[in-house]
Coordinates of C-alpha atoms and ligand atoms in Angstrom, one line a residue:
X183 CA 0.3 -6.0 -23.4
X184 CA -2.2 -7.5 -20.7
X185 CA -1.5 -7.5 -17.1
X186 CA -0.6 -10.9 -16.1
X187 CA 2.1 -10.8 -19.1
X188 CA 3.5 -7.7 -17.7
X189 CA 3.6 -9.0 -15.0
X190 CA 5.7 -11.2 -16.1
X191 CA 7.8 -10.6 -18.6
X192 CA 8.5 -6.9 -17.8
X193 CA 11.5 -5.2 -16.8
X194 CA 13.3 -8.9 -16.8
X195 CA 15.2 -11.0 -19.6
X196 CA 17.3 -13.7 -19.5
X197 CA 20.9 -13.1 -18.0
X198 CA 23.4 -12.6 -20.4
X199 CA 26.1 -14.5 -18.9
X200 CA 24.1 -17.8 -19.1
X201 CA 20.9 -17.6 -19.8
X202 CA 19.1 -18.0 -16.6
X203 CA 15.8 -17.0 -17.4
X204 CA 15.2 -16.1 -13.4
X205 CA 17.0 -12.8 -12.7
X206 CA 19.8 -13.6 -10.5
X207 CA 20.5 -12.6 -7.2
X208 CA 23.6 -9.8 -7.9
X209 CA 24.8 -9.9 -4.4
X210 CA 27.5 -7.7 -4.9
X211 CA 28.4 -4.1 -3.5
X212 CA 30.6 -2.8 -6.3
X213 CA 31.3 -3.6 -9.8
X214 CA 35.4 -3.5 -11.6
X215 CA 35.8 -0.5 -13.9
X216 CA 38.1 -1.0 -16.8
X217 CA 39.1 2.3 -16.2
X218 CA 37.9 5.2 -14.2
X219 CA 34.0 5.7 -15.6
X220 CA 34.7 3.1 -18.3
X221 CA 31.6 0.6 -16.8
X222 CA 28.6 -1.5 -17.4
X223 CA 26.2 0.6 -15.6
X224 CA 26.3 0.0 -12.6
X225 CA 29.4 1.6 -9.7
X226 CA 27.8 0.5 -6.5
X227 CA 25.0 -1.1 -5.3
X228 CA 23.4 1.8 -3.4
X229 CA 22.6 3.5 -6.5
X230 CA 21.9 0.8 -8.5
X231 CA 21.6 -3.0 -8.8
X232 CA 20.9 -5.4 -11.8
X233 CA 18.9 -7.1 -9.5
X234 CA 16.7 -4.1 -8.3
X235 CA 17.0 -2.3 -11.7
X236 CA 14.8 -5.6 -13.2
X237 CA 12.2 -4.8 -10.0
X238 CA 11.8 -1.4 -10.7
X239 CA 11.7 -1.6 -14.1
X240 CA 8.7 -4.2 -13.4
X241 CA 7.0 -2.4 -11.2
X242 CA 6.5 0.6 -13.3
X243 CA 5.4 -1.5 -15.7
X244 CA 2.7 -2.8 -14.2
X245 CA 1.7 0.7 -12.5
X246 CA 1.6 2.1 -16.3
X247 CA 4.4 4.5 -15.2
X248 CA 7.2 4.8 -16.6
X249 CA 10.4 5.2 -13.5
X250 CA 10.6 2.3 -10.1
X251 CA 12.3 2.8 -7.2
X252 CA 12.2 0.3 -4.4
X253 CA 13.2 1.1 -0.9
X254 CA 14.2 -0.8 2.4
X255 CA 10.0 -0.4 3.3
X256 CA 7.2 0.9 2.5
X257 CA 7.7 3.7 5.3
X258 CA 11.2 4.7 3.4
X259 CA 9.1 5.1 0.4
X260 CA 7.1 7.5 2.1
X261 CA 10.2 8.8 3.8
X262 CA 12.0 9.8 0.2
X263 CA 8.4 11.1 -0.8
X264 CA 8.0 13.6 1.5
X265 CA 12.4 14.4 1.7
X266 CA 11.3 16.2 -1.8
X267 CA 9.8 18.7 0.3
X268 CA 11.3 21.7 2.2
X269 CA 10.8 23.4 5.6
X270 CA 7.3 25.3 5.6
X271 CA 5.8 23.0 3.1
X272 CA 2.1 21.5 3.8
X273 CA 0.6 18.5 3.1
X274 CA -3.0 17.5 2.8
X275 CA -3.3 13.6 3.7
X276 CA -6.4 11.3 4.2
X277 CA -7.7 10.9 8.3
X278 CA -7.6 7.6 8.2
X279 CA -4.4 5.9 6.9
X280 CA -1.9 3.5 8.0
X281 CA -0.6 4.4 11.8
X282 CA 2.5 4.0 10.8
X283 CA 2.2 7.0 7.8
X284 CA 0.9 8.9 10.4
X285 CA 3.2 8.4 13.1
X286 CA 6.5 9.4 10.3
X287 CA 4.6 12.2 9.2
X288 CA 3.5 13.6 12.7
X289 CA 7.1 12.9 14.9
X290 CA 9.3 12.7 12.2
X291 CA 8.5 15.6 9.7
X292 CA 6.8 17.6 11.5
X293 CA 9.7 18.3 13.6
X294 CA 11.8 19.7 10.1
X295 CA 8.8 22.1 9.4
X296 CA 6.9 20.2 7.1
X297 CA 2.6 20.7 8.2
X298 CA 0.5 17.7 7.8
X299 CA -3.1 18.2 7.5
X300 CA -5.3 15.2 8.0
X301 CA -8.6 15.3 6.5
X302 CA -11.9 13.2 5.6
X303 CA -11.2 13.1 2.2
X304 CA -15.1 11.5 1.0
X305 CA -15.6 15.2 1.6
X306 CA -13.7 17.5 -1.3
X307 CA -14.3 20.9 0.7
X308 CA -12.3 19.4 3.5
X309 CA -9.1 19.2 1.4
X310 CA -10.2 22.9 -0.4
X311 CA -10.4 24.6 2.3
X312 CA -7.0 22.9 3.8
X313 CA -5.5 24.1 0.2
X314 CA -2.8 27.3 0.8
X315 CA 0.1 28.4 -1.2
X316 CA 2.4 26.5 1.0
X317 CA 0.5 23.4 0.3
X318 CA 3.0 20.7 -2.0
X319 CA 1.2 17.5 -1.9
X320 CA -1.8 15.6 -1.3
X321 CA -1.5 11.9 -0.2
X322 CA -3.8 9.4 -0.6
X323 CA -4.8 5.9 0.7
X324 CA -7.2 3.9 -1.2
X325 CA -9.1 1.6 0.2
X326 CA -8.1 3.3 3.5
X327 CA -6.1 1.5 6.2
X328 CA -8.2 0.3 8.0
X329 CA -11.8 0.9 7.4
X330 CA -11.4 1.1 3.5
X331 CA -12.5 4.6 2.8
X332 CA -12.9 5.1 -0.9
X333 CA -10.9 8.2 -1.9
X334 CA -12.0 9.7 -5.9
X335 CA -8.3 9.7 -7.3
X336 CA -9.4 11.9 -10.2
X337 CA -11.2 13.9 -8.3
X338 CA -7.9 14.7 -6.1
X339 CA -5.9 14.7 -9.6
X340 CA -8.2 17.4 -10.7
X341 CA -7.5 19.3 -7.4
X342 CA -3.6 18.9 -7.0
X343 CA -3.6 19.9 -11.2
X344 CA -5.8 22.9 -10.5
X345 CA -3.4 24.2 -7.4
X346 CA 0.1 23.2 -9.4
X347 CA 1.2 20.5 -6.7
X348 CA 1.9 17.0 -6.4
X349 CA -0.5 13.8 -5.6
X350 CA 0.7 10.9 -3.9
X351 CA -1.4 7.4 -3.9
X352 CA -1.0 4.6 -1.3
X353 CA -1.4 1.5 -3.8
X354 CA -0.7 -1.0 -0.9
X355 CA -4.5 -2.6 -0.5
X356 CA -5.7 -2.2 -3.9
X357 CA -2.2 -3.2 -5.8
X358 CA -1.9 -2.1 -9.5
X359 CA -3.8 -5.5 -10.9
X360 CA -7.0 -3.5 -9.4
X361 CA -6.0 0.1 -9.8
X362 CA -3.6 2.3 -11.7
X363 CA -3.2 6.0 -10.0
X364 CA -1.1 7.5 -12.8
X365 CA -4.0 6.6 -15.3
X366 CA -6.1 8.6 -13.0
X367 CA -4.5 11.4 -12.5
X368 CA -1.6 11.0 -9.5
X369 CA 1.9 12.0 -10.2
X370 CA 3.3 9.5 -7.3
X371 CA 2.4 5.6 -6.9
X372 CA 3.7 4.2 -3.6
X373 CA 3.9 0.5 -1.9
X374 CA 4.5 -1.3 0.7
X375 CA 6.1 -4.1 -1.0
X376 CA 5.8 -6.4 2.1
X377 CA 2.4 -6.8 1.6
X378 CA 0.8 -8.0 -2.0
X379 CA 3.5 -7.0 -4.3
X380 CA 5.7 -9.5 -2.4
X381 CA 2.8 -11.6 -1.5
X382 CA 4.5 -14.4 0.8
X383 CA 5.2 -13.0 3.7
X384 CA 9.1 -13.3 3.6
X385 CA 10.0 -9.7 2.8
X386 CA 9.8 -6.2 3.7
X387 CA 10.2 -3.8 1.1
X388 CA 8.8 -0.3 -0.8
X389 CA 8.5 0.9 -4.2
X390 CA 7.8 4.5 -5.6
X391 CA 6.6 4.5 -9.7
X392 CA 6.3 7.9 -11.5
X393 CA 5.3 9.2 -15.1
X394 CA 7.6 12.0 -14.9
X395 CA 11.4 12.4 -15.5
X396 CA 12.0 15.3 -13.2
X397 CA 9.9 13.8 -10.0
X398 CA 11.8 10.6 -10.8
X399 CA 15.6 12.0 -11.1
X400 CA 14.7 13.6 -7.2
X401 CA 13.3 10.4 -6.0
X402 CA 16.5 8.8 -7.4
X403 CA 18.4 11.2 -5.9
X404 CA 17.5 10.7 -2.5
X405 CA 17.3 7.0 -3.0
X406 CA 20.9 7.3 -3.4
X407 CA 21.7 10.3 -0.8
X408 CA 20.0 8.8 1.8
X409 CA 21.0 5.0 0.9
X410 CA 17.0 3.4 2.4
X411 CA 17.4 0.4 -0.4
X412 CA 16.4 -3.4 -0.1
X413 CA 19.2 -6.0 -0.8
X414 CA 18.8 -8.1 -4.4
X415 CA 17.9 -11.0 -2.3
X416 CA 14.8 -9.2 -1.5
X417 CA 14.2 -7.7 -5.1
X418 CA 14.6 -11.5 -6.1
X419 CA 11.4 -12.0 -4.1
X420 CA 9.2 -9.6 -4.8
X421 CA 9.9 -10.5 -8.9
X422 CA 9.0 -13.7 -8.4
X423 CA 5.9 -12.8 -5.9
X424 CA 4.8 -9.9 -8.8
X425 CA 4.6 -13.0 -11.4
X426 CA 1.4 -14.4 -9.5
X427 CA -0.2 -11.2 -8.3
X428 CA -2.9 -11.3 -11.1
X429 CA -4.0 -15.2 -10.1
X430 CA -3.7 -14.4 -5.9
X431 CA -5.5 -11.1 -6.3
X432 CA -8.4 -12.8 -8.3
X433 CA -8.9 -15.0 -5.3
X434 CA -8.5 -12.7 -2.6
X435 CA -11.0 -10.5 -4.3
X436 CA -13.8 -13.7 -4.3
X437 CA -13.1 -15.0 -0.9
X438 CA -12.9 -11.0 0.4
X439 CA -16.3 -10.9 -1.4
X440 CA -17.6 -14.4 0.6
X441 CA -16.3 -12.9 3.4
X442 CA -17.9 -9.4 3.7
X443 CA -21.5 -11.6 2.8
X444 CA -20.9 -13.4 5.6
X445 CA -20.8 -11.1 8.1
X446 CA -23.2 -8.8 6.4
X447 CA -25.7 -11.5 7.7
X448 CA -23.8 -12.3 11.1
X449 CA -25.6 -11.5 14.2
X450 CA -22.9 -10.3 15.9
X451 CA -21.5 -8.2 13.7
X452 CA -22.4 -4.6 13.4
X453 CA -20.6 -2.6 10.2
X454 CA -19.2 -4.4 7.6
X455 CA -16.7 -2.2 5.2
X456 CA -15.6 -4.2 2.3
X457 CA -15.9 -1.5 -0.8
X458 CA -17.5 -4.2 -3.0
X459 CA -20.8 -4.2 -1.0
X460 CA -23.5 -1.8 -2.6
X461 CA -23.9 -0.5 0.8
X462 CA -20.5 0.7 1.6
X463 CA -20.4 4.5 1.3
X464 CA -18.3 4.9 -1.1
X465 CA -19.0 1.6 -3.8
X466 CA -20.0 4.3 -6.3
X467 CA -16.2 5.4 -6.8
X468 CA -15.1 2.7 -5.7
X469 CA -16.4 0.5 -8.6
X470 CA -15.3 3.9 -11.1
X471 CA -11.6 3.6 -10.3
X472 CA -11.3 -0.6 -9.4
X473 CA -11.3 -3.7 -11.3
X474 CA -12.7 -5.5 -8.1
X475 CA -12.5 -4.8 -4.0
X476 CA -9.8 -6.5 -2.7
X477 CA -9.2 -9.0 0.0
X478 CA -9.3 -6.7 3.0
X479 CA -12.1 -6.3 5.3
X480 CA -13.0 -4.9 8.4
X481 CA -15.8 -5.4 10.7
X482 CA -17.0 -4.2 14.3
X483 CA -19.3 -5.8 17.0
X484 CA -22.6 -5.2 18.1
X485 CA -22.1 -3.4 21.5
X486 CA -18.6 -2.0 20.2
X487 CA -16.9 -4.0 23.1
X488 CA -12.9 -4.4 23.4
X489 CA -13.3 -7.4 25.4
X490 CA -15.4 -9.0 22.2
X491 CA -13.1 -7.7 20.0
X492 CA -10.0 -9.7 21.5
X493 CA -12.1 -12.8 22.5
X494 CA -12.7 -13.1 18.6
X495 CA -8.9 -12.4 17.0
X496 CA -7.3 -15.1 19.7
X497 CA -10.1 -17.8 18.6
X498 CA -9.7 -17.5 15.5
X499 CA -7.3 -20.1 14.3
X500 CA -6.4 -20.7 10.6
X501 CA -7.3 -16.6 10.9
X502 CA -3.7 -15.9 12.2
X503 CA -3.3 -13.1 14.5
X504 CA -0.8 -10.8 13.6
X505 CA 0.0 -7.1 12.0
X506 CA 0.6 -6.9 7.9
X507 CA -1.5 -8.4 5.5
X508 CA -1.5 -9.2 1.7
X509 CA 0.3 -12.8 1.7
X510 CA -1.6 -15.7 0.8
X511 CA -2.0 -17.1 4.2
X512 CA -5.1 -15.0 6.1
X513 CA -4.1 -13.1 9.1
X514 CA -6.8 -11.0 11.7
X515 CA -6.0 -8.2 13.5
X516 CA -7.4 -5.0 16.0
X517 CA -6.0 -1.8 14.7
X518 CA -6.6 0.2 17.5
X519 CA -3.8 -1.9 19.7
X520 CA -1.9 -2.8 17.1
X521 CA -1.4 -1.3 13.8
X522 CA -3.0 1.9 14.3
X523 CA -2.1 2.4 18.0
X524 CA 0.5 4.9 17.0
X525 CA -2.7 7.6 15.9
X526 CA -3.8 9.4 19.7
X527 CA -7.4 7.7 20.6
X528 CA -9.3 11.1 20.0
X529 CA -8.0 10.9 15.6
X530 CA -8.6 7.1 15.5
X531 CA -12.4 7.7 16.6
X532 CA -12.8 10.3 13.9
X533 CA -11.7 7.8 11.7
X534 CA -13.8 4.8 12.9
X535 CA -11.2 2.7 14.6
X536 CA -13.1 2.2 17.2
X537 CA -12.9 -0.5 20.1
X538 CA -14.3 -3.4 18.6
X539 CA -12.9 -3.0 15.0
X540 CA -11.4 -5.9 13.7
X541 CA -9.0 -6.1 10.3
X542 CA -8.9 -9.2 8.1
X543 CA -6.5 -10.2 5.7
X544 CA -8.1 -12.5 3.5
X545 CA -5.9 -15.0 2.1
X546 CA -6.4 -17.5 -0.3
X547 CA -7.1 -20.5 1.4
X548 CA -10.4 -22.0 0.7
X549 CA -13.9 -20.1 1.4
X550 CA -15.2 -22.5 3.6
X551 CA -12.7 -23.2 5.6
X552 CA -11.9 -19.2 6.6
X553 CA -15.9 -18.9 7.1
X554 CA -16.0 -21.9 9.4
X555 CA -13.2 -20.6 11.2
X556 CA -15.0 -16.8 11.8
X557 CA -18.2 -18.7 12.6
X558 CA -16.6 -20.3 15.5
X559 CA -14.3 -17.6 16.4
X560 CA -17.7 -15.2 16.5
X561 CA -20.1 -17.7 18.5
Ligands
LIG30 O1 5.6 -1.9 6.7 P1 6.1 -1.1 5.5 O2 6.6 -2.0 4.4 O3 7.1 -0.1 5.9 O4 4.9 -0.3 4.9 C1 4.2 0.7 5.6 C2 2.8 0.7 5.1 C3 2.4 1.8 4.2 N1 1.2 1.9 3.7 C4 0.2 1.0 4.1 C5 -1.2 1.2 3.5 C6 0.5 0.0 4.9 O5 -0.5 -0.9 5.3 C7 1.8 -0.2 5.5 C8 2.1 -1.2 6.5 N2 1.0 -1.8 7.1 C9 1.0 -2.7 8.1 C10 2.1 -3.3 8.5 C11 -0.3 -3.2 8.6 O6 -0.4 -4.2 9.2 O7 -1.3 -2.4 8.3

């Protein structure tokens, strides 16, 4: 089956009771027994709900895997991911990545013995050398947040294989309509929800999809032991936002692609990192491992001023200025004092979130209209 009829169909049927063909919203905590363990599958709604079964069924549908779990975020995704390790355990994660991943990984985990390294991950000696017989996991974010860093998912695949351990992929920015990690070679596929899965705005939810049975009965496990799950409401909306991820992405991937032209010729601008443009670094892998580049660019000014930066994201206006991205209205915003504030100023240079960097989330409003507004936000 092709995507968009995944997409669609997957995971979800008509209700039994009366034939609604939209899975309906099982707000309910418990379920009657006829008798003690004599059920329909489901107890109670923290381990499972008919509402978020059809979701994560769905999901790992259209991440080729075969086991969903959604979660109250995408940061309790991450959470339950890195619960399957123990004290002493170390990871090796990519330098630049949301600040949020950081910030759980570096004051939350740290403090139960878990060692994060962070590493440039364009460069495989960097994550070799990092590589010990504590190490459990490598995580990944491709595109990066937010200067979209290209990582090679097979080539981490091949490493984590090689060294018996687990690779995790951030999904958020590409989505699975642009690229499937378990087909290259990851054992974890992670999401937050809120952003392109959902698509609309209105939620705040994250999935984990795996391949295998034993990684998945864990995840479950903690899913249920340490109770981070979103309400059917919200599994309602993310269904119905998955049905039309194949038509948004299409056209945030073309107006990402007018976009990044755009300010590729711009005066004002300095870099331009869109992965689609043949002179991003990393365009090579980038066009090995994705169907197309996504609707998320960032850009920095000539001069690398903060003072330009935060002229330009309170101009712009149908450019809204706010954190998250991946609905279909655009938003702009300056990850070093906002989303990536969280990562100490010394890390977020390494990483290029500099001063005057500036994130868009390109929605799908009309080309024209989101260039006009840049144009007049930038002069
Ligand atoms: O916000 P939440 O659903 O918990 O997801 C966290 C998260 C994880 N991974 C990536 C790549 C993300 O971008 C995010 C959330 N990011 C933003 C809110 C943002 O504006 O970048």
């Amino acid at each position: 089956m092709k995507f968009g009829t995944k997409a669609i169909h997957e995971g979800v049927s008509p209700d039994s009771a009366t034939g609604a063909i939209m899975t309906p919203i099982y707000q309910t905590s418990t379920y009657v027994q006829e008798g003690v363990g004599n059920h329909k599958g489901f107890q109670y709604s923290r381990t499972s709900n008919p509402t978020r079964s059809a979701l994560e069924a769905n999901i790992a549908a259209i991440e080729n895997g075969k086991y969903g779990a959604a979660f109250s975020s995408g940061l309790a995704a991450i959470d339950c991911v890195i619960k399957m390790l123990s004290p002493g355990d170390e990871v090796i994660s990519t330098n630049d990545l949301y600040g949020g991943t950081f910030r759980i990984f570096k004051t939350i985990f740290e403090k139960y013995g878990v060692k994060f390294h962070f590493v440039p991950m364009g460069d495989l000696s960097a994550v070799e050398e990092n590589l010990n017989e504590n190490t459990k996991l490598i995580w990944v974010e491709t595109p990066t947040n937010p200067t979209m860093k290209i990582i090679d998912i097979v080539a981490m695949g091949k490493i984590a294989k090689s060294n018996n351990i687990l690779l995790g992929v951030d999904n958020t920015f590409a989505t699975p309509y642009l690229q499937t990690p378990l087909d290259l070679g990851a054992d974890i596929v992670m999401h937050s929800a809120t952003k392109y899965l959902g698509g609309h705005s209105d939620v705040v939810m994250g999935v984990l999809v795996v391949k295998d049975e034993g990684i998945a009965e864990e995840i479950y496990r903690i899913q249920n032991s340490s109770g981070a799950i979103c309400g059917p409401m919200d599994c309602f909306l993310v269904l119905r936002g998955i049905k039309t991820l194949h038509l948004r992405m299409r056209e945030h991937c073309k107006n990402g692609k007018e976009i990044a032209e755009f300010l590729v010729k711009h005066p004002k601008v300095d870099k331009v990192y869109w992965p689609g443009l043949p002179s991003h670094p990393n365009h090579k892998v980038a066009k090995s491992q994705m169907r197309d580049f996504g609707g998320m660019v960032s850009f920095t000014t000539v001069g690398d001023k903060l003072e330009d930066a935060l002229g330009i994201v309170k101009k712009a206006k149908l450019f809204s200025l706010a954190e998250s991205l991946g609905g279909v209205e655009s938003l702009i915003g300056h990850p070093s004092t906002m989303t990536h504030a969280a990562i100490p100023k010394n890390e977020r240079k390494v990483a290029g979130i500099t001063d005057s960097l500036i994130r868009l989330s390109v929605g799908i409003e009309d080309a024209e209209d989101l260039i006009a507004d840049l144009e007049q936000a930038l002069n």
